[in-house]
Tab-separated table of C-alpha atoms and ligand atoms in Angstrom:
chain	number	residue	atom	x	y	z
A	3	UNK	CA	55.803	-81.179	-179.488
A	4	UNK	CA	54.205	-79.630	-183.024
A	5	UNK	CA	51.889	-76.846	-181.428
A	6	UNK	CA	50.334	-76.504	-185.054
A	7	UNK	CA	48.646	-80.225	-184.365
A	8	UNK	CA	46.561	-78.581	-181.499
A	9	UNK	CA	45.527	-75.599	-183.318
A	10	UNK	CA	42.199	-75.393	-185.432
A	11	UNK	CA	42.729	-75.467	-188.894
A	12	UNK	CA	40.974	-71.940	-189.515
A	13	UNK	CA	43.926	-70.157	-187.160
A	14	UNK	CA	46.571	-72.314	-188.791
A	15	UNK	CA	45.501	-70.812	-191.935
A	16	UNK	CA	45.583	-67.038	-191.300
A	17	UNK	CA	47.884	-64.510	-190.738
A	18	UNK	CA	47.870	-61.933	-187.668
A	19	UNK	CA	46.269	-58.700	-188.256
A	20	UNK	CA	48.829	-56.715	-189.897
A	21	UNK	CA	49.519	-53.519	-187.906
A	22	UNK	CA	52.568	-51.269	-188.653
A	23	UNK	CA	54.438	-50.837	-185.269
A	24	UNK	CA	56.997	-48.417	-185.988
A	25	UNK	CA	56.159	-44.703	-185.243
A	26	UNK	CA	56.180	-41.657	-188.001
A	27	UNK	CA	55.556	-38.547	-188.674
A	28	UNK	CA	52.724	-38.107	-190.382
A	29	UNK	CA	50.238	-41.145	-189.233
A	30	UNK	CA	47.698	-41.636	-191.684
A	31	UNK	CA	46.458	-45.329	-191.833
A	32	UNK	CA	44.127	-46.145	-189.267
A	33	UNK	CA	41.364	-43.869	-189.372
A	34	UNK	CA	42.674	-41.962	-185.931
A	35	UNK	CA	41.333	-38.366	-184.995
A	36	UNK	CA	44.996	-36.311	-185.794
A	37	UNK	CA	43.955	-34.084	-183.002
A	38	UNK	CA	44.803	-34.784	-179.048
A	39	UNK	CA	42.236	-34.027	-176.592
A	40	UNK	CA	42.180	-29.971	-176.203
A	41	UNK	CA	44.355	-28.707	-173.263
A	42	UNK	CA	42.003	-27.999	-170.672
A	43	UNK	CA	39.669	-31.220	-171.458
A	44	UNK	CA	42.907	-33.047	-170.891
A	45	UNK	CA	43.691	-31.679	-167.844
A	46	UNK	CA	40.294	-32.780	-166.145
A	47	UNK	CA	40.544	-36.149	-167.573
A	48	UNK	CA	43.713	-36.559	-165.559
A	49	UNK	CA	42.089	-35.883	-162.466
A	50	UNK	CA	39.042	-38.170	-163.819
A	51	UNK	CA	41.665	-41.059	-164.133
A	52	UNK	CA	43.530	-40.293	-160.750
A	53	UNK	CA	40.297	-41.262	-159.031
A	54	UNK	CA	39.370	-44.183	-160.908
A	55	UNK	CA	40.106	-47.254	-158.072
A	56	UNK	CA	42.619	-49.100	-159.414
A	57	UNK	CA	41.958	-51.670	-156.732
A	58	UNK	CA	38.952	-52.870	-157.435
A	59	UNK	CA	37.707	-54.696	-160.443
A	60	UNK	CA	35.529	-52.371	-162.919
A	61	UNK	CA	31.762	-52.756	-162.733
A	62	UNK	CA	30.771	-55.269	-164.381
A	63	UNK	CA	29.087	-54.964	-167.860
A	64	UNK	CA	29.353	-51.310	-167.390
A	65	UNK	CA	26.073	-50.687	-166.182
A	66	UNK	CA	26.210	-46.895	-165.422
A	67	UNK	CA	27.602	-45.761	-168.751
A	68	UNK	CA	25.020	-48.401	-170.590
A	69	UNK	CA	22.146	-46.307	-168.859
A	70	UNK	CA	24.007	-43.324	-170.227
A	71	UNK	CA	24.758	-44.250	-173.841
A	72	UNK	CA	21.368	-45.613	-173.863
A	73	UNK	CA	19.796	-42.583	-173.225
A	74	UNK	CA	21.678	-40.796	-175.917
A	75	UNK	CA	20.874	-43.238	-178.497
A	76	UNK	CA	17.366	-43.184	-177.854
A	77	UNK	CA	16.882	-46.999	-176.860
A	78	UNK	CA	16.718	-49.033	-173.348
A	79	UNK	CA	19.500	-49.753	-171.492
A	80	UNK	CA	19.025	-53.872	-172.025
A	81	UNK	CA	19.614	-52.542	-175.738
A	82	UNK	CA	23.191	-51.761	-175.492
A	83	UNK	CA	26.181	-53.548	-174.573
A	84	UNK	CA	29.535	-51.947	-174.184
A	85	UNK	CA	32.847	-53.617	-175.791
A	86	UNK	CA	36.264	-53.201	-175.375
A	87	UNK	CA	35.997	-51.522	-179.110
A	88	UNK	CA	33.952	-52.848	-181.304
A	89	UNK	CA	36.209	-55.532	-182.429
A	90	UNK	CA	35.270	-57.251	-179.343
A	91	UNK	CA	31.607	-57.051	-180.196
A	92	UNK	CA	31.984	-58.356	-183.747
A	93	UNK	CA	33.726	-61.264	-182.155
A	94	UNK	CA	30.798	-61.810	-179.277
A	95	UNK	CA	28.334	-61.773	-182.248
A	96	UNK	CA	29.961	-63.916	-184.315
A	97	UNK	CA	30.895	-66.592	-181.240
A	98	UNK	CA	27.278	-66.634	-180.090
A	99	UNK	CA	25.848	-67.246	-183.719
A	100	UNK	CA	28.263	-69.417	-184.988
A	101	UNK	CA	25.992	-72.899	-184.427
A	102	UNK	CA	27.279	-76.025	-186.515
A	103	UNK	CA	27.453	-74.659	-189.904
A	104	UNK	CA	26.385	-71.649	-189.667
A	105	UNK	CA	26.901	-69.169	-192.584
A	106	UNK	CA	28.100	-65.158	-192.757
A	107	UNK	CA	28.061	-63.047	-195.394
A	108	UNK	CA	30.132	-60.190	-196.077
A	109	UNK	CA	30.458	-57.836	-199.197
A	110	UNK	CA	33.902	-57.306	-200.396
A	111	UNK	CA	36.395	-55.784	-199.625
A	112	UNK	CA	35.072	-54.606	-196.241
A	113	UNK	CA	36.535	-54.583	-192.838
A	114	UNK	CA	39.020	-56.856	-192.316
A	115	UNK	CA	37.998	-58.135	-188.529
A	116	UNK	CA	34.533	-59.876	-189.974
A	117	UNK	CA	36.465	-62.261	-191.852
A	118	UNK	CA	38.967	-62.959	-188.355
A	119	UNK	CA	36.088	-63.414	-185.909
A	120	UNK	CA	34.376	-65.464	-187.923
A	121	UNK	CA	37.006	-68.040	-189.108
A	122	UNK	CA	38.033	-68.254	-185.542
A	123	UNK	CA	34.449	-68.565	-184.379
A	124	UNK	CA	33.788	-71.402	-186.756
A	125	UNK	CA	31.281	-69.437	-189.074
A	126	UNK	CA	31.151	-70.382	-192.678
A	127	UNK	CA	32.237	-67.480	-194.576
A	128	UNK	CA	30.559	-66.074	-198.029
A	129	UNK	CA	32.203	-62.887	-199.811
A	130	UNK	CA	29.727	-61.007	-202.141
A	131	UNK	CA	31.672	-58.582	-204.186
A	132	UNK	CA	30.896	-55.320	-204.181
A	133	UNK	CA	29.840	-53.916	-207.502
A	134	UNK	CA	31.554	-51.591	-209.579
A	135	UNK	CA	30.349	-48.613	-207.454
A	136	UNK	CA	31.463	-50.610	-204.546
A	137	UNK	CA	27.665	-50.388	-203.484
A	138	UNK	CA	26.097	-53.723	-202.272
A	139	UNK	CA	25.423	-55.947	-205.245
A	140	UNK	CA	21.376	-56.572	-204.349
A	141	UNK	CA	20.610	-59.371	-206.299
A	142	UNK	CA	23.880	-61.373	-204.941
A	143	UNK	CA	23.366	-60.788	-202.205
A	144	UNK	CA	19.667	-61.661	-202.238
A	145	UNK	CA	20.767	-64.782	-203.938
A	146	UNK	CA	23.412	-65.774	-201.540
A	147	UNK	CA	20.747	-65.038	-198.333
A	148	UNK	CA	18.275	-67.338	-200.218
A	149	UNK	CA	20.460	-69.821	-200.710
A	150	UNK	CA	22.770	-69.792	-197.435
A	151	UNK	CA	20.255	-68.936	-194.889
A	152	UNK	CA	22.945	-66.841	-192.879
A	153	UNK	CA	23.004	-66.031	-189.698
A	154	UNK	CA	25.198	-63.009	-189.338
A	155	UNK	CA	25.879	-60.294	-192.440
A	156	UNK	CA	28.349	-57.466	-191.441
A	157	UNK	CA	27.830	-53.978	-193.578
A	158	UNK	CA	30.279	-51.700	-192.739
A	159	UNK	CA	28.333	-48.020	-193.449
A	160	UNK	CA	30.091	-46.170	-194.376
A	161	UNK	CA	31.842	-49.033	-195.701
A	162	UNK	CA	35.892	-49.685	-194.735
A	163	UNK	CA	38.480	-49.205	-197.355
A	164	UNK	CA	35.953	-47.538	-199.724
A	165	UNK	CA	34.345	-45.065	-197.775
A	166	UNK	CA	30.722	-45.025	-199.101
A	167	UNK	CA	27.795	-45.460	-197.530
A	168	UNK	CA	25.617	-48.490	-199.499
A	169	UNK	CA	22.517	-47.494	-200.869
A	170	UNK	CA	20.284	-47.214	-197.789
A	171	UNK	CA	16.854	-48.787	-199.620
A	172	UNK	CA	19.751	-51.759	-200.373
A	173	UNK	CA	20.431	-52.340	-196.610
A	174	UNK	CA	16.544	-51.974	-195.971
A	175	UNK	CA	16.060	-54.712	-198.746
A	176	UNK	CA	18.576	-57.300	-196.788
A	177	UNK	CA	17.246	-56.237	-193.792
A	178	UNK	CA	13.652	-57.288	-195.130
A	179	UNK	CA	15.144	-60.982	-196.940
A	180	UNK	CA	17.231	-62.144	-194.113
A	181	UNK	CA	16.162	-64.491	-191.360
A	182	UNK	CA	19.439	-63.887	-189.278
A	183	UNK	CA	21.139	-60.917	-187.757
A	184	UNK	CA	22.477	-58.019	-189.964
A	185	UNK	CA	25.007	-55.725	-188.387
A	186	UNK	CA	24.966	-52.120	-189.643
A	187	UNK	CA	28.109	-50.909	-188.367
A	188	UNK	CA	28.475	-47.295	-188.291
A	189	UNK	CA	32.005	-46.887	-186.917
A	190	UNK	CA	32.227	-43.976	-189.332
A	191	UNK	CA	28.910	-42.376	-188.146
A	192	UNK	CA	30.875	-39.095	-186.846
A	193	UNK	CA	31.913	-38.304	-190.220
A	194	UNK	CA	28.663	-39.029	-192.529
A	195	UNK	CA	26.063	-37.900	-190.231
A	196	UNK	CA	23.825	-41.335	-191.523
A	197	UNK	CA	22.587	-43.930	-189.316
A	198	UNK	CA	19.754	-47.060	-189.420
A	199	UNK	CA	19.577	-46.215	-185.317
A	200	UNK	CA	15.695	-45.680	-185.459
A	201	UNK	CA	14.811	-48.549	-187.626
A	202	UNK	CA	16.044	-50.831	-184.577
A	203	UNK	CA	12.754	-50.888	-182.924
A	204	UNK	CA	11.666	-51.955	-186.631
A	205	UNK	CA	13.715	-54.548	-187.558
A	206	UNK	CA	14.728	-57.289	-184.845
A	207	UNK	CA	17.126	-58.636	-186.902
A	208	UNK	CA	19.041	-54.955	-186.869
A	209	UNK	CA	21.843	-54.828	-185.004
A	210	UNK	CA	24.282	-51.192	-184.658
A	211	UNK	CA	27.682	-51.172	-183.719
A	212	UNK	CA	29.131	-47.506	-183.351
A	213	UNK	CA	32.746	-46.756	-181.381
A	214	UNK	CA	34.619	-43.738	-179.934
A	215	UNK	CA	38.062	-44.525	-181.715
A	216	UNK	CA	37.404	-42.310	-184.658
A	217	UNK	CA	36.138	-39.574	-182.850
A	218	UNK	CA	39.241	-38.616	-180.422
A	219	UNK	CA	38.927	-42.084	-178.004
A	220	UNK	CA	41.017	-44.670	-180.213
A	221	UNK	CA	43.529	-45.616	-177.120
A	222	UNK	CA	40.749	-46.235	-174.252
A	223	UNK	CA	38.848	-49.151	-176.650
A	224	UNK	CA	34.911	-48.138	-176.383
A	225	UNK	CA	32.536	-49.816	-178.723
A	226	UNK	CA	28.530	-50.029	-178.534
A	227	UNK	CA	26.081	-52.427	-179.880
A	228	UNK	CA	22.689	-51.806	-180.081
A	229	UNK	CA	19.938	-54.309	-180.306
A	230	UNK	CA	16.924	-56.267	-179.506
A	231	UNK	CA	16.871	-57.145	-175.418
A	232	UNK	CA	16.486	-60.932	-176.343
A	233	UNK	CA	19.818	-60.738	-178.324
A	234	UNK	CA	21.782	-59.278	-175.745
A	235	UNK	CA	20.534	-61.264	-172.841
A	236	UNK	CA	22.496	-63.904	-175.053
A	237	UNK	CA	25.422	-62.196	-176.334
A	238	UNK	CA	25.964	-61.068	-172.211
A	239	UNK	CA	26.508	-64.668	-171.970
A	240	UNK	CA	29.479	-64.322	-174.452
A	241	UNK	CA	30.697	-61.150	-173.110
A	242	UNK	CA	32.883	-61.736	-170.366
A	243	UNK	CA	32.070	-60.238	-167.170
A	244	UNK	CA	34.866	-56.995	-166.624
A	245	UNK	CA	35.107	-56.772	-170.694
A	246	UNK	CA	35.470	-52.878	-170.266
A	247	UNK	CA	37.858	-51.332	-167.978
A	248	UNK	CA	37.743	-49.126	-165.288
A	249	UNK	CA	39.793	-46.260	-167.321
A	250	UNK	CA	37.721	-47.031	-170.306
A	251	UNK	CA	34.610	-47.022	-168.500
A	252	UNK	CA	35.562	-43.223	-166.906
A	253	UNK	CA	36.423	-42.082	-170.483
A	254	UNK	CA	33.506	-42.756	-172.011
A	255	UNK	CA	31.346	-40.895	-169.232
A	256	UNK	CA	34.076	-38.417	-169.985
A	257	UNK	CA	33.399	-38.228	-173.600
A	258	UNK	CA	29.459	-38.185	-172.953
A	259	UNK	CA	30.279	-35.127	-170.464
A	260	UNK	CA	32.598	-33.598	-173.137
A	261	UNK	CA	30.819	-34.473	-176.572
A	262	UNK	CA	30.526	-30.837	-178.298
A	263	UNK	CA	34.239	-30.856	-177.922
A	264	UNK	CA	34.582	-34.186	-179.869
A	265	UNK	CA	32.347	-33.440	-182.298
A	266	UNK	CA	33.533	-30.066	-182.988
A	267	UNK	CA	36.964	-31.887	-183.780
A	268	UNK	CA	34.642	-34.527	-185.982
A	269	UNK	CA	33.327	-31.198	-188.226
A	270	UNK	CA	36.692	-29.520	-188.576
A	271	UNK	CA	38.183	-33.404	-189.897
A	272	UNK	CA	35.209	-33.304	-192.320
A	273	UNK	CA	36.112	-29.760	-193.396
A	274	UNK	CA	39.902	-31.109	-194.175
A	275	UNK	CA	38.315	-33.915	-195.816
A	276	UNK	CA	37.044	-31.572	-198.670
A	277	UNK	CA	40.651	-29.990	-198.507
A	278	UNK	CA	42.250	-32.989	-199.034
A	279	UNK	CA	40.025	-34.025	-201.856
A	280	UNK	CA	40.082	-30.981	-203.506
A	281	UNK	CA	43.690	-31.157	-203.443
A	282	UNK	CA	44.274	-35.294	-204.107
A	283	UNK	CA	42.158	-34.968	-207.397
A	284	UNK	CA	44.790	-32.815	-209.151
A	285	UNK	CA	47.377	-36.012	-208.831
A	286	UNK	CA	48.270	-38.189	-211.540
A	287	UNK	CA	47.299	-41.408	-212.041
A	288	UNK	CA	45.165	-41.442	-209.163
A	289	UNK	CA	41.467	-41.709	-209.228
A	290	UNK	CA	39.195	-40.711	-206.023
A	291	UNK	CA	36.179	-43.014	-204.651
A	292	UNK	CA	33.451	-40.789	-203.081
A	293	UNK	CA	33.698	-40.710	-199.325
A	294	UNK	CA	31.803	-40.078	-196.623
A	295	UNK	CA	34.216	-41.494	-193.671
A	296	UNK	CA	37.069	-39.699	-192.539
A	297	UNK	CA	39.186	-40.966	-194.753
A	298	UNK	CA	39.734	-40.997	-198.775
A	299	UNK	CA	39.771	-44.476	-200.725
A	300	UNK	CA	41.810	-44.188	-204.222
A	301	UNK	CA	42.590	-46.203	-207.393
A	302	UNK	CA	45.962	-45.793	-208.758
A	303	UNK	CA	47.631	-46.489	-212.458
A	304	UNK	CA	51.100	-46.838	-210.352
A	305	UNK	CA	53.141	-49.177	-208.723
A	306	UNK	CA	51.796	-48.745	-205.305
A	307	UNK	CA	54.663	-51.042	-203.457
A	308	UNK	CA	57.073	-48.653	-204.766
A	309	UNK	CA	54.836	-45.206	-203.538
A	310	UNK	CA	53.911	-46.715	-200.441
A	311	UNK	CA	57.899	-47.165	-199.289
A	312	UNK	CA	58.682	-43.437	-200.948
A	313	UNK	CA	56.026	-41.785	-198.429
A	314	UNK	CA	57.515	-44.167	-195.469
A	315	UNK	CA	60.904	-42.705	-196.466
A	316	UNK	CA	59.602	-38.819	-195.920
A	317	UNK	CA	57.836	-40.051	-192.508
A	318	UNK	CA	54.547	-40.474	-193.684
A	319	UNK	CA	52.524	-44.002	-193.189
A	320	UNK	CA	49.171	-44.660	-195.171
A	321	UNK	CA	47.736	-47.734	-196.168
A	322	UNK	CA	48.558	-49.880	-198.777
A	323	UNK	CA	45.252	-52.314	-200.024
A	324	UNK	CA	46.936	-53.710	-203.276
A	325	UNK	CA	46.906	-57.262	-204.000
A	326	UNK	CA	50.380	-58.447	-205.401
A	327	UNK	CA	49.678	-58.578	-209.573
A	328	UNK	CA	46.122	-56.381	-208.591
A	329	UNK	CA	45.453	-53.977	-211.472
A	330	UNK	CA	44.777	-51.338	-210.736
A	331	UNK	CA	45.996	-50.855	-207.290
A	332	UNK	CA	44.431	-49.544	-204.009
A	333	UNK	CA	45.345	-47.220	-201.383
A	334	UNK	CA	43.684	-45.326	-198.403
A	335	UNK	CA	44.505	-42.456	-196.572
A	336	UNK	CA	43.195	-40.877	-193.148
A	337	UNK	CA	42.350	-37.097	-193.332
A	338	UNK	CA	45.033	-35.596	-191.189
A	339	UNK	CA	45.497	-31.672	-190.284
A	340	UNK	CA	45.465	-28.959	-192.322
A	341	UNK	CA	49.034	-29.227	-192.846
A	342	UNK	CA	49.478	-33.435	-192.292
A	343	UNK	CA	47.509	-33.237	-195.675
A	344	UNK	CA	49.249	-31.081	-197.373
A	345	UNK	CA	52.547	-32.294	-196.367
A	346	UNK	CA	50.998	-35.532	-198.040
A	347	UNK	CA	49.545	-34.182	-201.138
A	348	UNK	CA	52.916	-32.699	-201.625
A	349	UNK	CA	55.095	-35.348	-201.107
A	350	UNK	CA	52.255	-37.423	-203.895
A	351	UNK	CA	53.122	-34.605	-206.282
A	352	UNK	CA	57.003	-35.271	-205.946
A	353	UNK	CA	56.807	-38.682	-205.867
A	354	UNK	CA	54.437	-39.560	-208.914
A	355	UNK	CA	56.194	-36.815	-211.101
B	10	PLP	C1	34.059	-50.603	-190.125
B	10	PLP	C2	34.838	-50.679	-188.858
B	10	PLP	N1	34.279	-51.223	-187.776
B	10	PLP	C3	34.941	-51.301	-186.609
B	10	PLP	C4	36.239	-50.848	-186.499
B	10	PLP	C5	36.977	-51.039	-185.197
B	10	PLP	O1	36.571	-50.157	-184.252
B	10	PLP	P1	37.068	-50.262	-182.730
B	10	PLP	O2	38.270	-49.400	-182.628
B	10	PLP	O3	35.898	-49.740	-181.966
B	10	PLP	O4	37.350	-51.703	-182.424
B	10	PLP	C6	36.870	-50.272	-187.594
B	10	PLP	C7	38.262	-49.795	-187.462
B	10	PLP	O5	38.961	-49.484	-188.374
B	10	PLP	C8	36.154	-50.195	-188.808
B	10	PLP	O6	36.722	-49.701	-189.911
């Protein structure tokens, strides 16, 4: 039997999700929090975890921490769903809205998942480049909304690889022209301090996704979207009932209980995030994006193939964005520690002498 003859043509055509399995030193690629949960905290989230029922199927749609998180954000509870990260939201949005030929735009390059959950949704995809800012190119975009009608336009802000936030009158100005659902996803939020959250009661067309990996939570998979009620009493149709652990589901009370802690670790990784900066724009051939995520998005004049296997070599993993032929290449790095940066820096200096 050819398996590839039952498989829809948009999944024949792709390729898995590249993630880099093996384990280094210095782990700078996927926008993690380099610090582990302080002592103490960690301590008490064992016990948390010990007397999480492991019996028993977790509450379904998370109702007690949506009552929680909703009351930090400022909204109702039949405003938020929680998602197994927010990759699992992106993909309930995109499988509810994809109807029979249903469009979604996406500036480019952005985050890679949009592109994934849509194809294997069935959405119609259309990629506006970015301009040469990497800010959202208005008037395409405007174009393309006139013209496509789309139902579902992801904007990453700050944006993922190139760590700016778009202009925010720009978002307002899609927000205004479209007649579907625009995503504002703020998985970055911890580290730029911006956020459309109180233009949801505005807009109902705004959608926000935030998540806890980037803050210190990456392992227990806790996203948030936050919308109109009439949206989610469809997307909870998508969502499938026990979408969010038990373990997950304790963590993020934990976290809620806990937040100066996490947030604390958020201002010290924006604090190395001016260290690193400081430091990266002294290397050659090398030219640094503005960022306001928690991590730094670069041009280089080198052969980033060859860089990228030199750093693997010392124990160091970053990320790689080039395009075989691209000119000029493109790389990203996470802030690390104090001293995961400077490792880095210095191992850039040797390397691209
Ligand atoms: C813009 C953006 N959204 C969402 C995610 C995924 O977040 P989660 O871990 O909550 O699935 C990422 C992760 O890199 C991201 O860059």
């Amino acid at each position: 039997m050819d398996i590839r003859l039952l498989i829809k043509e948009e999944v024949l055509g792709q390729e898995a999700y590249p993630v880099e399995t093996a384990t280094f030193r210095i782990k700078l690629d996927a926008q993690e929090n380099p610090l582990a949960m302080p002592g103490p905290l960690r301590d008490e989230f064992a016990t948390l975890l010990a007397s999480v029922p492991l019996n028993r199927y977790p509450e379904a749609g998370s109702i007690a921490m949506v009552s929680r998180f909703a009351a930090a954000f400022g909204v109702a509870a039949n405003q938020v769903m929680i998602g197994n990260g927010s990759d699992e939201l992106i993909q309930i949005l995109c499988t509810a809205l994809a109807r029979p030929g249903a469009e979604m735009i996406i500036p480019v390059p952005t985050f890679a998942m949009y592109r994934i959950a849509a194809l294997n949704a069935g959405l119609k995809i259309q990629a506006v480049p970015l301009d040469g800012a990497f800010d959202l190119d208005l008037a395409a975009m405007q174009g393309r909304i006139a013209g496509q009608q789309p139902a579902l336009i992801f904007l990453a802000y700050p944006n993922n690889p190139t760590g700016n936030c778009f202009s925010a009158d720009r978002i307002e100005a899609i927000l205004e022209a479209s007649p579907g659902i625009v995503v504002v996803d703020e998985a970055y939020f911890h580290f730029s301090g911006k956020t459309f959250l109180s233009l949801v009661g505005r807009y109902d067309n705004l959608v926000i996704l935030r998540t806890l990996s980037k803050v210190g939570m990456a392992a227990m998979r806790i996203g948030f979207l936050i919308g109109q009620p009439a949206l989610l009493h469809e997307l909870n149709k998508v969502r499938s009932p026990y979408n969010v652990n038990a373990l997950s589901q304790a963590a993020a009370g934990f976290y809620l209980d806990h937040e100066p802690a996490f947030l604390e670790q958020a201002t010290e990784i924006r604090r190395w995030r001016g260290e690193l900066v400081r430091a990266m724009e002294g290397l050659p051939g090398i030219r640094l994006w503005p960022t306001e995520a928690n991590f730094v998005f670069f041009s280089c004049d080198f052969d980033t193939d060859r860089v990228y296997r030199k750093l693997m070599e010392r124990g160091i993993l970053i990320k790689n964005l080039s395009v075989p032929g691209g000119k000029p290449g493109f790389m990203r790095v996470t802030v690390g520690t104090s001293e995961e940066n400077r490792e880095l820096v210095e191992a850039f200096r040797e390397i691209l002498k």
